[in-house]
mmCIF file of C-alpha atoms in Angstrom:
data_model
loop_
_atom_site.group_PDB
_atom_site.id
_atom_site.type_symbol
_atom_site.label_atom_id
_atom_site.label_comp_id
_atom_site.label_asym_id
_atom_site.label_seq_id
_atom_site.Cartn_x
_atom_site.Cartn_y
_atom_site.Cartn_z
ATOM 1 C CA UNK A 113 -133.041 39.841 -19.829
ATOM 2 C CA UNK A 114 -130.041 38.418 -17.670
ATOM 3 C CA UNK A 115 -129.666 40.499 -14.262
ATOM 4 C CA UNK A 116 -126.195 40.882 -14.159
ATOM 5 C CA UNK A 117 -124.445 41.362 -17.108
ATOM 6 C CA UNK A 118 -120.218 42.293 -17.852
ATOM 7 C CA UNK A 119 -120.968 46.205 -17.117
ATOM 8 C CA UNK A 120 -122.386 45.204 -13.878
ATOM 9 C CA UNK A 121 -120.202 46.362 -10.714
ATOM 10 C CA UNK A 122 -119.671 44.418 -8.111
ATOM 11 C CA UNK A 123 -120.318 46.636 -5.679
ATOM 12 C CA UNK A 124 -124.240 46.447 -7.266
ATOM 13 C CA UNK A 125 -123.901 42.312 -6.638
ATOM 14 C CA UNK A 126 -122.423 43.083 -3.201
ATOM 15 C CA UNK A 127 -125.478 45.734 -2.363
ATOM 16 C CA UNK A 128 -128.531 43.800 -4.293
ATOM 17 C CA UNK A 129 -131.141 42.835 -2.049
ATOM 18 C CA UNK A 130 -131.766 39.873 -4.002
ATOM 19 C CA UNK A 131 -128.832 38.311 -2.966
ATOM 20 C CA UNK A 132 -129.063 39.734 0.794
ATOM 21 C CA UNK A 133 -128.690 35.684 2.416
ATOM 22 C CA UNK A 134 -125.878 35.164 0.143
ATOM 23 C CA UNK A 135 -123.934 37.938 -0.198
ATOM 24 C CA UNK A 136 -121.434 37.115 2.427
ATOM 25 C CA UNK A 137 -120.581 33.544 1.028
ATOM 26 C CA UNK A 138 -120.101 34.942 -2.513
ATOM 27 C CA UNK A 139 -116.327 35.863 -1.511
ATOM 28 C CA UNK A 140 -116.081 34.510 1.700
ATOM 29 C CA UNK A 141 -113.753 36.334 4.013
ATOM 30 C CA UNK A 142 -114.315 36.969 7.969
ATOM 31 C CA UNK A 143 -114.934 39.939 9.420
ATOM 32 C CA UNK A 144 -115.235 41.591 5.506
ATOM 33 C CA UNK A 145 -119.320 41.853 5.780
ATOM 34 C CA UNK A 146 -118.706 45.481 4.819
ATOM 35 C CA UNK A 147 -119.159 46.642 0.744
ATOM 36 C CA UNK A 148 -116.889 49.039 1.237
ATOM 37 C CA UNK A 149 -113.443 46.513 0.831
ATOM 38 C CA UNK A 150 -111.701 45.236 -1.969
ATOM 39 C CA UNK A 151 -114.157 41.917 -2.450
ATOM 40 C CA UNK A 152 -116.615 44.231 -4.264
ATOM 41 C CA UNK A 153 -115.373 46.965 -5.803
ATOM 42 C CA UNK A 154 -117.006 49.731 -7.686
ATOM 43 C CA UNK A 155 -116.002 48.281 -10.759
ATOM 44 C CA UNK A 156 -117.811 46.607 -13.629
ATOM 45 C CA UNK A 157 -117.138 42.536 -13.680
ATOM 46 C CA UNK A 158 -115.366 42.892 -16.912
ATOM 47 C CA UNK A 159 -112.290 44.680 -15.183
ATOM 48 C CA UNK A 160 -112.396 43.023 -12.017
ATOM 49 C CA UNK A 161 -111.824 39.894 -13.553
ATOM 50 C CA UNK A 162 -107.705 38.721 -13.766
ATOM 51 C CA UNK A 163 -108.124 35.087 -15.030
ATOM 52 C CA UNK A 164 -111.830 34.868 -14.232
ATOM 53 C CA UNK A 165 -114.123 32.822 -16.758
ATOM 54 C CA UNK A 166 -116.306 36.017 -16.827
ATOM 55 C CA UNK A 167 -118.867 34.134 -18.801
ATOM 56 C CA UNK A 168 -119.224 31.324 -16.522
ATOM 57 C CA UNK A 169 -118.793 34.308 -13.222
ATOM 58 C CA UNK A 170 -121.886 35.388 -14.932
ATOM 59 C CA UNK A 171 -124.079 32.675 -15.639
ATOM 60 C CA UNK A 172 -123.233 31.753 -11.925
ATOM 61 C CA UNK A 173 -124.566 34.499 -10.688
ATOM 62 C CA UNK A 174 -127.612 34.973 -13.081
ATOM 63 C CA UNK A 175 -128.657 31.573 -11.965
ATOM 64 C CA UNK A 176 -128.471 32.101 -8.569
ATOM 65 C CA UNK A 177 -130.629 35.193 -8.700
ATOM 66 C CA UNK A 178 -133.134 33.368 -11.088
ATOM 67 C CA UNK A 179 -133.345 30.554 -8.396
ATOM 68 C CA UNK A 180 -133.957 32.802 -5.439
ATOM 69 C CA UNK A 181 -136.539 34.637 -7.475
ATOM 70 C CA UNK A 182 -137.690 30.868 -7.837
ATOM 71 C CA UNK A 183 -137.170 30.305 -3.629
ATOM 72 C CA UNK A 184 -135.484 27.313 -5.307
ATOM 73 C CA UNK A 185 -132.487 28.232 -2.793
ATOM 74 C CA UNK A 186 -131.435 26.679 0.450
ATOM 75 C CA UNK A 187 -128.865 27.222 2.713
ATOM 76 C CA UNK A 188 -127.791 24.972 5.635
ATOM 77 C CA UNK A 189 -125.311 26.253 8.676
ATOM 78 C CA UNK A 190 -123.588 22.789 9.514
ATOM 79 C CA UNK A 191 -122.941 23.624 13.670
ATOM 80 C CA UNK A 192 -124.979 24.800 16.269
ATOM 81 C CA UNK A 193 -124.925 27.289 18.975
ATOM 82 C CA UNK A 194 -122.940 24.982 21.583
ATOM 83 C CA UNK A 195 -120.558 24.650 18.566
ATOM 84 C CA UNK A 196 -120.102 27.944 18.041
ATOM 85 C CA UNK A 197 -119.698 29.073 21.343
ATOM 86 C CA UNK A 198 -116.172 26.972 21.101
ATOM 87 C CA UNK A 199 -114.770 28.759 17.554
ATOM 88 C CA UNK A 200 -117.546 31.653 16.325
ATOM 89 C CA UNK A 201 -115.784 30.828 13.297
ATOM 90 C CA UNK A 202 -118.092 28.343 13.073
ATOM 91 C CA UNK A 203 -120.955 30.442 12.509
ATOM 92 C CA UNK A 204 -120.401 31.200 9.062
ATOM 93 C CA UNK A 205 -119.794 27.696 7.435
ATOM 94 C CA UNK A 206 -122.466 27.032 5.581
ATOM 95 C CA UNK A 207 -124.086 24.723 2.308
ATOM 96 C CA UNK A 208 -125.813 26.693 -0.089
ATOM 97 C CA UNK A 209 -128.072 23.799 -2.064
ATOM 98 C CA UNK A 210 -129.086 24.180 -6.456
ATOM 99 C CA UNK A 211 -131.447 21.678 -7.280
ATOM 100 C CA UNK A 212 -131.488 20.994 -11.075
ATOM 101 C CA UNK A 213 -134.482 21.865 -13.375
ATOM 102 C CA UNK A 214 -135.077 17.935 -13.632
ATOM 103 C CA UNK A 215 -134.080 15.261 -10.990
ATOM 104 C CA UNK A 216 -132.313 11.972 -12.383
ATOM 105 C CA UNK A 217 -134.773 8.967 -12.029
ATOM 106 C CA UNK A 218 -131.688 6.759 -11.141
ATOM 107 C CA UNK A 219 -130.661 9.119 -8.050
ATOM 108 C CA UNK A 220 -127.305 10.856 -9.135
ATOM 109 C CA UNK A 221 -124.809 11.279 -6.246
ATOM 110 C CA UNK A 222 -124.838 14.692 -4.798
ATOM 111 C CA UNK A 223 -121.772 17.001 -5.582
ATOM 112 C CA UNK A 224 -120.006 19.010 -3.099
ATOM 113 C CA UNK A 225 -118.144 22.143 -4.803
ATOM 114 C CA UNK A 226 -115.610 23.947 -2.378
ATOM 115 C CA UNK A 227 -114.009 27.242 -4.009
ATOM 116 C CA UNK A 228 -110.498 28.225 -3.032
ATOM 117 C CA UNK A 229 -108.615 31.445 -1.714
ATOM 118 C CA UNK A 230 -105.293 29.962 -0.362
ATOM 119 C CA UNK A 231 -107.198 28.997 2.802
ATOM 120 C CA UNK A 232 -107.784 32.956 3.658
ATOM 121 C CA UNK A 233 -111.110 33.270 1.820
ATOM 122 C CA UNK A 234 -113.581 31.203 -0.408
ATOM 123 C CA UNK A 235 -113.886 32.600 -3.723
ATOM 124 C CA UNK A 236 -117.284 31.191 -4.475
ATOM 125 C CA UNK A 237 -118.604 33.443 -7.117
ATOM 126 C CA UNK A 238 -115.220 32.798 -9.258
ATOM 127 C CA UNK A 239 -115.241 28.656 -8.828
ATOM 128 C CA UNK A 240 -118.029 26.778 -7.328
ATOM 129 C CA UNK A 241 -120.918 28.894 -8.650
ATOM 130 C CA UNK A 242 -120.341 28.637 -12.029
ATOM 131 C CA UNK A 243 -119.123 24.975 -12.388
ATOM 132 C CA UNK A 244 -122.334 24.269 -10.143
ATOM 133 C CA UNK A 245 -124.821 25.558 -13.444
ATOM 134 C CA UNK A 246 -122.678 22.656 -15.813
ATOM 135 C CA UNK A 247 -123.929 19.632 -13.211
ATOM 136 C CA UNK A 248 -127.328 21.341 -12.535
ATOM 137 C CA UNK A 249 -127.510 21.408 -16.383
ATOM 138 C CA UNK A 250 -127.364 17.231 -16.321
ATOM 139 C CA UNK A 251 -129.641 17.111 -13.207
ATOM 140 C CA UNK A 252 -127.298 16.854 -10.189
ATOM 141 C CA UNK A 253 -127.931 18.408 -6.905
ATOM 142 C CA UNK A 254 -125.025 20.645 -5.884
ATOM 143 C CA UNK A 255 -124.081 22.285 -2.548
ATOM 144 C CA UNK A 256 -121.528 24.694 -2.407
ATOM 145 C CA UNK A 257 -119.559 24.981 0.556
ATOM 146 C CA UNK A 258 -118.823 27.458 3.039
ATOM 147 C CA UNK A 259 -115.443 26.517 5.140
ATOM 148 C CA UNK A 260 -113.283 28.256 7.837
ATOM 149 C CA UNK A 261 -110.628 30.138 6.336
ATOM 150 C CA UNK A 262 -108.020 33.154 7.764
ATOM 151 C CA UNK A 263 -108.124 31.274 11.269
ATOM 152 C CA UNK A 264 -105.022 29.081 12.953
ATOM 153 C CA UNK A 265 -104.832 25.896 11.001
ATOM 154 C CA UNK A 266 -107.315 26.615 8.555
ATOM 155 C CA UNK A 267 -106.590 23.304 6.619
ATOM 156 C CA UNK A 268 -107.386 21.551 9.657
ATOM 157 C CA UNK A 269 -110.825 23.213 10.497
ATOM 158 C CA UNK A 270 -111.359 23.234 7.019
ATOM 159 C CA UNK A 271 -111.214 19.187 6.662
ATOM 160 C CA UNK A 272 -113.929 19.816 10.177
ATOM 161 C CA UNK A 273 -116.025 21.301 7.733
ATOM 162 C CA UNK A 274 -115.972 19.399 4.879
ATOM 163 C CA UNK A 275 -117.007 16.007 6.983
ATOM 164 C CA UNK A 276 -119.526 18.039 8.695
ATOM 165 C CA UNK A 277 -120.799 18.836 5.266
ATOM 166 C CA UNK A 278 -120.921 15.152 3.852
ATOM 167 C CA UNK A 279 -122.434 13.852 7.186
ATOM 168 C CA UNK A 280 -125.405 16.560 7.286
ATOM 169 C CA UNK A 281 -126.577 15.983 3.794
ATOM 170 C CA UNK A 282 -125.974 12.196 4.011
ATOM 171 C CA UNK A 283 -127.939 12.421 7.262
ATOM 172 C CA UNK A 284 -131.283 14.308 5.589
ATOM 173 C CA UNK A 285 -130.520 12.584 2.140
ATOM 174 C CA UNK A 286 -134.251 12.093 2.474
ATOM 175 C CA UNK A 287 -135.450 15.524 3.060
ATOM 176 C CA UNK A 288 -132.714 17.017 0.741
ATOM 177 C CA UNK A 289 -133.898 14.844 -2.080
ATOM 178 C CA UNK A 290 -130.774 12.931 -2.764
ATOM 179 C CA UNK A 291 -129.250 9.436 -2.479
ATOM 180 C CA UNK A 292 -127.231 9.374 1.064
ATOM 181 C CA UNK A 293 -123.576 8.705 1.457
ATOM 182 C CA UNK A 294 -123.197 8.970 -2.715
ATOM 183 C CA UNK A 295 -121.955 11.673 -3.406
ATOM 184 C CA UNK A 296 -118.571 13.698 -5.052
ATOM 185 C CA UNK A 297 -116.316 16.221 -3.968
ATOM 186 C CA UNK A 298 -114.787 19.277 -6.597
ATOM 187 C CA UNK A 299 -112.097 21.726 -4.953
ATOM 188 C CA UNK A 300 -109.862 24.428 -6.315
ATOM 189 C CA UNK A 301 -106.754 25.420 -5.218
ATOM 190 C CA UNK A 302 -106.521 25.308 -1.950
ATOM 191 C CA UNK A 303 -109.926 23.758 -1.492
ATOM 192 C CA UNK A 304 -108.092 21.166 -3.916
ATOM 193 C CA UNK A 305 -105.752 20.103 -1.730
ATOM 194 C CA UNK A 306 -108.743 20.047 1.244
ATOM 195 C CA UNK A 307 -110.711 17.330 -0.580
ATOM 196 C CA UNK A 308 -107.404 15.615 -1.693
ATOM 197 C CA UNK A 309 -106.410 15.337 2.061
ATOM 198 C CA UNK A 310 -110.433 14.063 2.318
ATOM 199 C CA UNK A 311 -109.704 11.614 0.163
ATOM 200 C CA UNK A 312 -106.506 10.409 2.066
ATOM 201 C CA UNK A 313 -108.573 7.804 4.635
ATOM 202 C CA UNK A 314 -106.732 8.432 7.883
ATOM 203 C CA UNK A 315 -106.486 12.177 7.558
ATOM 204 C CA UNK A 316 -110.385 12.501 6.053
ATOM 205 C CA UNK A 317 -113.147 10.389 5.015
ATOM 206 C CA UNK A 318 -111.623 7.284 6.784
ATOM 207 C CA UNK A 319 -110.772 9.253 10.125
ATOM 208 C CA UNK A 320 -114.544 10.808 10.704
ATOM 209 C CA UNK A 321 -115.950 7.400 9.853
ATOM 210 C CA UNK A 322 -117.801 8.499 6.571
ATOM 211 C CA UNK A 323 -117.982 6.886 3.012
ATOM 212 C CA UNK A 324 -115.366 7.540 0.405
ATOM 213 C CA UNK A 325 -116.216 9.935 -2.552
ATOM 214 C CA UNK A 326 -117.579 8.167 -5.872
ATOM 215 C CA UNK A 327 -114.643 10.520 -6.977
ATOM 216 C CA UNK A 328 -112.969 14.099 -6.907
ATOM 217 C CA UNK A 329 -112.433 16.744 -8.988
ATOM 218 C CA UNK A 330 -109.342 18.520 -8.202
ATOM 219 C CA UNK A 331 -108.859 21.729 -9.783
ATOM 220 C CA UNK A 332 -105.668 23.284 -10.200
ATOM 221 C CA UNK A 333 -104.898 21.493 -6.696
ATOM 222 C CA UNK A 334 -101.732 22.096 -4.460
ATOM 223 C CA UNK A 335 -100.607 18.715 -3.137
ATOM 224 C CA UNK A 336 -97.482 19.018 -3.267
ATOM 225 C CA UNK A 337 -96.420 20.847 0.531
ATOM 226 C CA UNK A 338 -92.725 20.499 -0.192
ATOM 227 C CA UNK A 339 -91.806 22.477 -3.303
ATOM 228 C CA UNK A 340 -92.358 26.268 -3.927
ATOM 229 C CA UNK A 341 -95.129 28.164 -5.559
ATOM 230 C CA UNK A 342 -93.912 29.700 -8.564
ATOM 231 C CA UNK A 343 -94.319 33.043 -7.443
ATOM 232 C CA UNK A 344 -94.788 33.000 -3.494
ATOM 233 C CA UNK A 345 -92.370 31.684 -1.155
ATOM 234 C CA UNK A 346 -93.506 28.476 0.583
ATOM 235 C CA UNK A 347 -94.714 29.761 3.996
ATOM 236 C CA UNK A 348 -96.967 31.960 2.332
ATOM 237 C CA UNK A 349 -99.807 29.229 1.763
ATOM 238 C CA UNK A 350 -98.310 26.781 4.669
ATOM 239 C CA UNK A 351 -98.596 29.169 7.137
ATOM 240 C CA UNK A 352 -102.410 29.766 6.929
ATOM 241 C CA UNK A 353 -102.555 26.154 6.157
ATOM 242 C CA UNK A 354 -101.408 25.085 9.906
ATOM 243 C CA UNK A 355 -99.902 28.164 11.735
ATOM 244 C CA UNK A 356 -96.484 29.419 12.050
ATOM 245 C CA UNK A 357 -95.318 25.902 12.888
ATOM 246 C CA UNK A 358 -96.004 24.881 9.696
ATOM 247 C CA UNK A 359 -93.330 22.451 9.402
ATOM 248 C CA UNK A 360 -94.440 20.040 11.984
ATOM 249 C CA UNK A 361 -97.160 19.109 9.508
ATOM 250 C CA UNK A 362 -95.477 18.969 6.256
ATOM 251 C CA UNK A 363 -94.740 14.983 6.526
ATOM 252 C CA UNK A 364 -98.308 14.228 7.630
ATOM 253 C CA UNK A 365 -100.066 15.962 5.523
ATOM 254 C CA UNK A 366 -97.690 16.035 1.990
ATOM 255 C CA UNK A 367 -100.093 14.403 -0.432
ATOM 256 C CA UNK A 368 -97.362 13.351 -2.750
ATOM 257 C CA UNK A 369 -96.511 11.293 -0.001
ATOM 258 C CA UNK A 370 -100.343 9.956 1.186
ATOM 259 C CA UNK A 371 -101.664 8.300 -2.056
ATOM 260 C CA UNK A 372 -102.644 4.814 -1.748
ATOM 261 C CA UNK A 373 -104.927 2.528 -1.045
ATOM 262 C CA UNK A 374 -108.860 4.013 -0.576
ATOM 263 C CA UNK A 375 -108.040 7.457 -2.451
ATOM 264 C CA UNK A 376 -110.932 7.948 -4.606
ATOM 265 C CA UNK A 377 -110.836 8.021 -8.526
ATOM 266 C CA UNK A 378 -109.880 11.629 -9.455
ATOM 267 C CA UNK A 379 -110.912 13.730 -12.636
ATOM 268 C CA UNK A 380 -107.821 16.455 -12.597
ATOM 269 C CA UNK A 381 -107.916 19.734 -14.173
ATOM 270 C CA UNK A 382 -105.247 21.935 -14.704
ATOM 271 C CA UNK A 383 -103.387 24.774 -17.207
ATOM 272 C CA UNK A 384 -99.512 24.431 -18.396
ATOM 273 C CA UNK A 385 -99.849 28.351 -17.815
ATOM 274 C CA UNK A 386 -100.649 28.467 -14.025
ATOM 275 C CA UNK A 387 -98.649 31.092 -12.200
ATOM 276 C CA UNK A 388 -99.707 30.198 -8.570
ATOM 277 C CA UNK A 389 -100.094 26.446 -8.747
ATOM 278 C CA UNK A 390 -97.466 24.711 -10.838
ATOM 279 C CA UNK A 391 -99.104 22.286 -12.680
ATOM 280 C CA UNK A 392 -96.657 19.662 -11.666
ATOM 281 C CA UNK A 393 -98.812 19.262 -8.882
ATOM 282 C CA UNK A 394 -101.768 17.814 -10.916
ATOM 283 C CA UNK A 395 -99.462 15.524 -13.065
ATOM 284 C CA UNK A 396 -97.568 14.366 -9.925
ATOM 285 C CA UNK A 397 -101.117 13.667 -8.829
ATOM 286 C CA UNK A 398 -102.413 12.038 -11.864
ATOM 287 C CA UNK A 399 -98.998 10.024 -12.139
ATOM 288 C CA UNK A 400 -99.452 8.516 -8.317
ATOM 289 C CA UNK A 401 -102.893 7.517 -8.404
ATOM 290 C CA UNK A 402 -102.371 5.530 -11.779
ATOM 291 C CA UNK A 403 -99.283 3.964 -10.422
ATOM 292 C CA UNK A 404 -101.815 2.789 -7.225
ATOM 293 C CA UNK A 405 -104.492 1.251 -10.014
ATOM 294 C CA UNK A 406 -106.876 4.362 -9.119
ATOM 295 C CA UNK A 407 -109.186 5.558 -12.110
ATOM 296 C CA UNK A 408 -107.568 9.070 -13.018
ATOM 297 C CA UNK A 409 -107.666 11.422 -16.200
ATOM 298 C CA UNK A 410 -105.696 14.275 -16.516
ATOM 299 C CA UNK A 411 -107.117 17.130 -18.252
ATOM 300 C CA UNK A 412 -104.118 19.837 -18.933
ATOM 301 C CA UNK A 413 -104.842 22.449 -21.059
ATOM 302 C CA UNK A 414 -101.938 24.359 -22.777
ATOM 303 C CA UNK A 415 -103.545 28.207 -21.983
ATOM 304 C CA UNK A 416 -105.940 27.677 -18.601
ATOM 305 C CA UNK A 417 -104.089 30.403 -15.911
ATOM 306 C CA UNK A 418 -104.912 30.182 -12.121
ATOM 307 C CA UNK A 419 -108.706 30.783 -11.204
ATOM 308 C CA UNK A 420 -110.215 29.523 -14.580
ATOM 309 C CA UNK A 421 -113.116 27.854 -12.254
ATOM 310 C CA UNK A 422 -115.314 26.497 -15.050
ATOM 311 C CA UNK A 423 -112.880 27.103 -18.121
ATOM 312 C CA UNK A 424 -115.331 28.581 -19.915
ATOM 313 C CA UNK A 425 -112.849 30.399 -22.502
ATOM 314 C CA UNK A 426 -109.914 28.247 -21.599
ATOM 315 C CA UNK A 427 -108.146 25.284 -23.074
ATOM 316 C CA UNK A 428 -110.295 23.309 -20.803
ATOM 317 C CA UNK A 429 -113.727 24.710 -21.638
ATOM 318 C CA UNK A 430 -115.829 21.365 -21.125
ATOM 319 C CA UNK A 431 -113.950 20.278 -18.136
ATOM 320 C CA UNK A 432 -117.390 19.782 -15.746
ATOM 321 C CA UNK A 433 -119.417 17.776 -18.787
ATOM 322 C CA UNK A 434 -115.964 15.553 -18.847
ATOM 323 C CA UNK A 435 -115.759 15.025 -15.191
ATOM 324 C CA UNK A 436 -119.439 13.937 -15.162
ATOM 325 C CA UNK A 437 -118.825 11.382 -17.955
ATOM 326 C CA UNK A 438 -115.677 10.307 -15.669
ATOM 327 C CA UNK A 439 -118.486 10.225 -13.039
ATOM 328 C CA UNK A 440 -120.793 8.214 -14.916
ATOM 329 C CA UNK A 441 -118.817 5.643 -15.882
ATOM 330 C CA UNK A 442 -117.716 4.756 -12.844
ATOM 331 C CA UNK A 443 -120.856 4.666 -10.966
ATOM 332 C CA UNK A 444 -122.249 2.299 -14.082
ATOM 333 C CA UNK A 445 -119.266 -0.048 -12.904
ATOM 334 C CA UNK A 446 -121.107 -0.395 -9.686
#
């Protein structure tokens, strides 16, 4: 019998003991380690959900429990004390490592999953949990991914993170169990456009002197800094992105205007329905890296609304097992 099931609150998740190392990283948000705020309400899953793939929510966090049961889990906090001294921010980011039931003899690159939150929290049990159980599930080794967030230029310390993140796994790819500097990045949202500005080589994987991704799976990314949300005004993401002086970055870091040369191939997902993210932002995306000669597929489903993570339920139920075969062909092409 599952653990957690649609009845299940989340203020139960929030207060299990099970989950006591984790709880914190489920939603990410600082300074919210308390159950009694709006993360975890006393609600059951099923009406907490908004556009939440509930059945993917749940088999995210039924695995998770299964594999701590297990001691299967593993989390790794990327800085150290000197580190933290500078930004105590830095305390909290974090890799949470699933190891699949079955290894691949030919040494599968690692995945990175980063959840989004419009760079004020990381919505890990909505995104990156549940997509993690569909590469598990074909014997990859995931880590989900902690970063800053709610901080002055969080997009900035967030990119910090994620190349902390690639270099400590690449560095104990022995230990870890996986092959070092192969590996691929997933993001949504706003974690989207942090591993599309990784994949831009003088603003990520180029400028800290690491390996490009095999490829990326942007999810419902926002790339696009110079054109409104549908429903908020633009500040309202820019300014966590880099501060109130948001628009001394815009040029620099306006991904529209950064794909080129060394961007990795791309699997991107969106929904035609997506109230936050307009889903111009994945075609444009799509659209730029073909016209560079990059491998891209565009997978836009006509009903998939903002924070489908998985898509379980959604036009673009599937999406992991086709960004794996997107994967796999490319790393058979050497």
């Amino acid at each position: 019998m599952e653990r957690y099931t649609p009845d299940t609150t989340m203020r139960r998740i929030y207060l299990d003991p099970l989950l006591a190392s984790v709880q914190n990283y489920l939603i990410y948000r600082p300074g919210a380690e308390s159950a009694e705020n709006d993360r975890f309400p006393d609600k059951p899953i099923k009406d907490c959900a908004g556009n939440w793939a509930v059945t993917g929510v749940l088999g995210g966090l039924n695995l998770l429990a299964r594999e701590i049961e297990n001691d299967r889990i593993r989390q790794y906090f990327l800085y150290g004390a000197e580190d933290c001294a500078d930004d105590p921010l830095k305390k909290d980011v974090n890799l949470i490592r699933l190891l699949p039931e079955t290894a691949s003899a030919g040494g599968k690159p690692f995945i990175i999953l980063a959840a989004g939150g419009a760079y004020k929290w990381v919505s890990t049990i909505i995104e990156s949990l549940p997509t993690a159980v569909h590469f598990l599930n074909r014997g990859y080794t995931v880590f989900l991914l902690t970063y800053r967030v709610s901080t002055e230029r969080a997009a900035l310390k967030a990119l910090d993170d994620l190349a902390a993140a690639v270099r400590y796994v690449s560095v104990h790819a022995g230990e870890l169990g996986v092959q070092p500097d192969s590996y691929a990045l997933g993001g949504f949202s706003a974690s989207g456009n942090l591993i599309c500005n990784f994949g831009v080589p003088e603003l990520g994987y180029g400028k800290y002197g690491l390996p490009a991704p095999r490829a990326m799976f942007p999810v419902y990314a926002y790339i696009d800094l110079k054109t409104r949300s549908m429903h908020n005004c633009i500040g309202d993401l820019l300014s966590p992105m880099f501060s109130e002086d948001f628009a001394s970055y815009i040029d620099m870091y306006n991904l529209v205007d950064r794909i080129g040369a060394g961007f990795p191939p791309c699997y991107i997902v969106c929904g035609k329905d997506d109230m936050s993210v307009p889903p111009s932002n994945s075609e444009t995306l799509a659209k730029l890296l073909t016209e560079n000669g990059i491998p891209a597929v565009l997978d836009e489903g006509g009903h998939a609304p903002h924070a489908f993570g998985d898509g379980t339920g959604t036009d673009v139920e599937g999406w992991p097992e086709r960004a794996m075969d997107f994967l796999e062909k490319l790393t058979a092409r050497g």
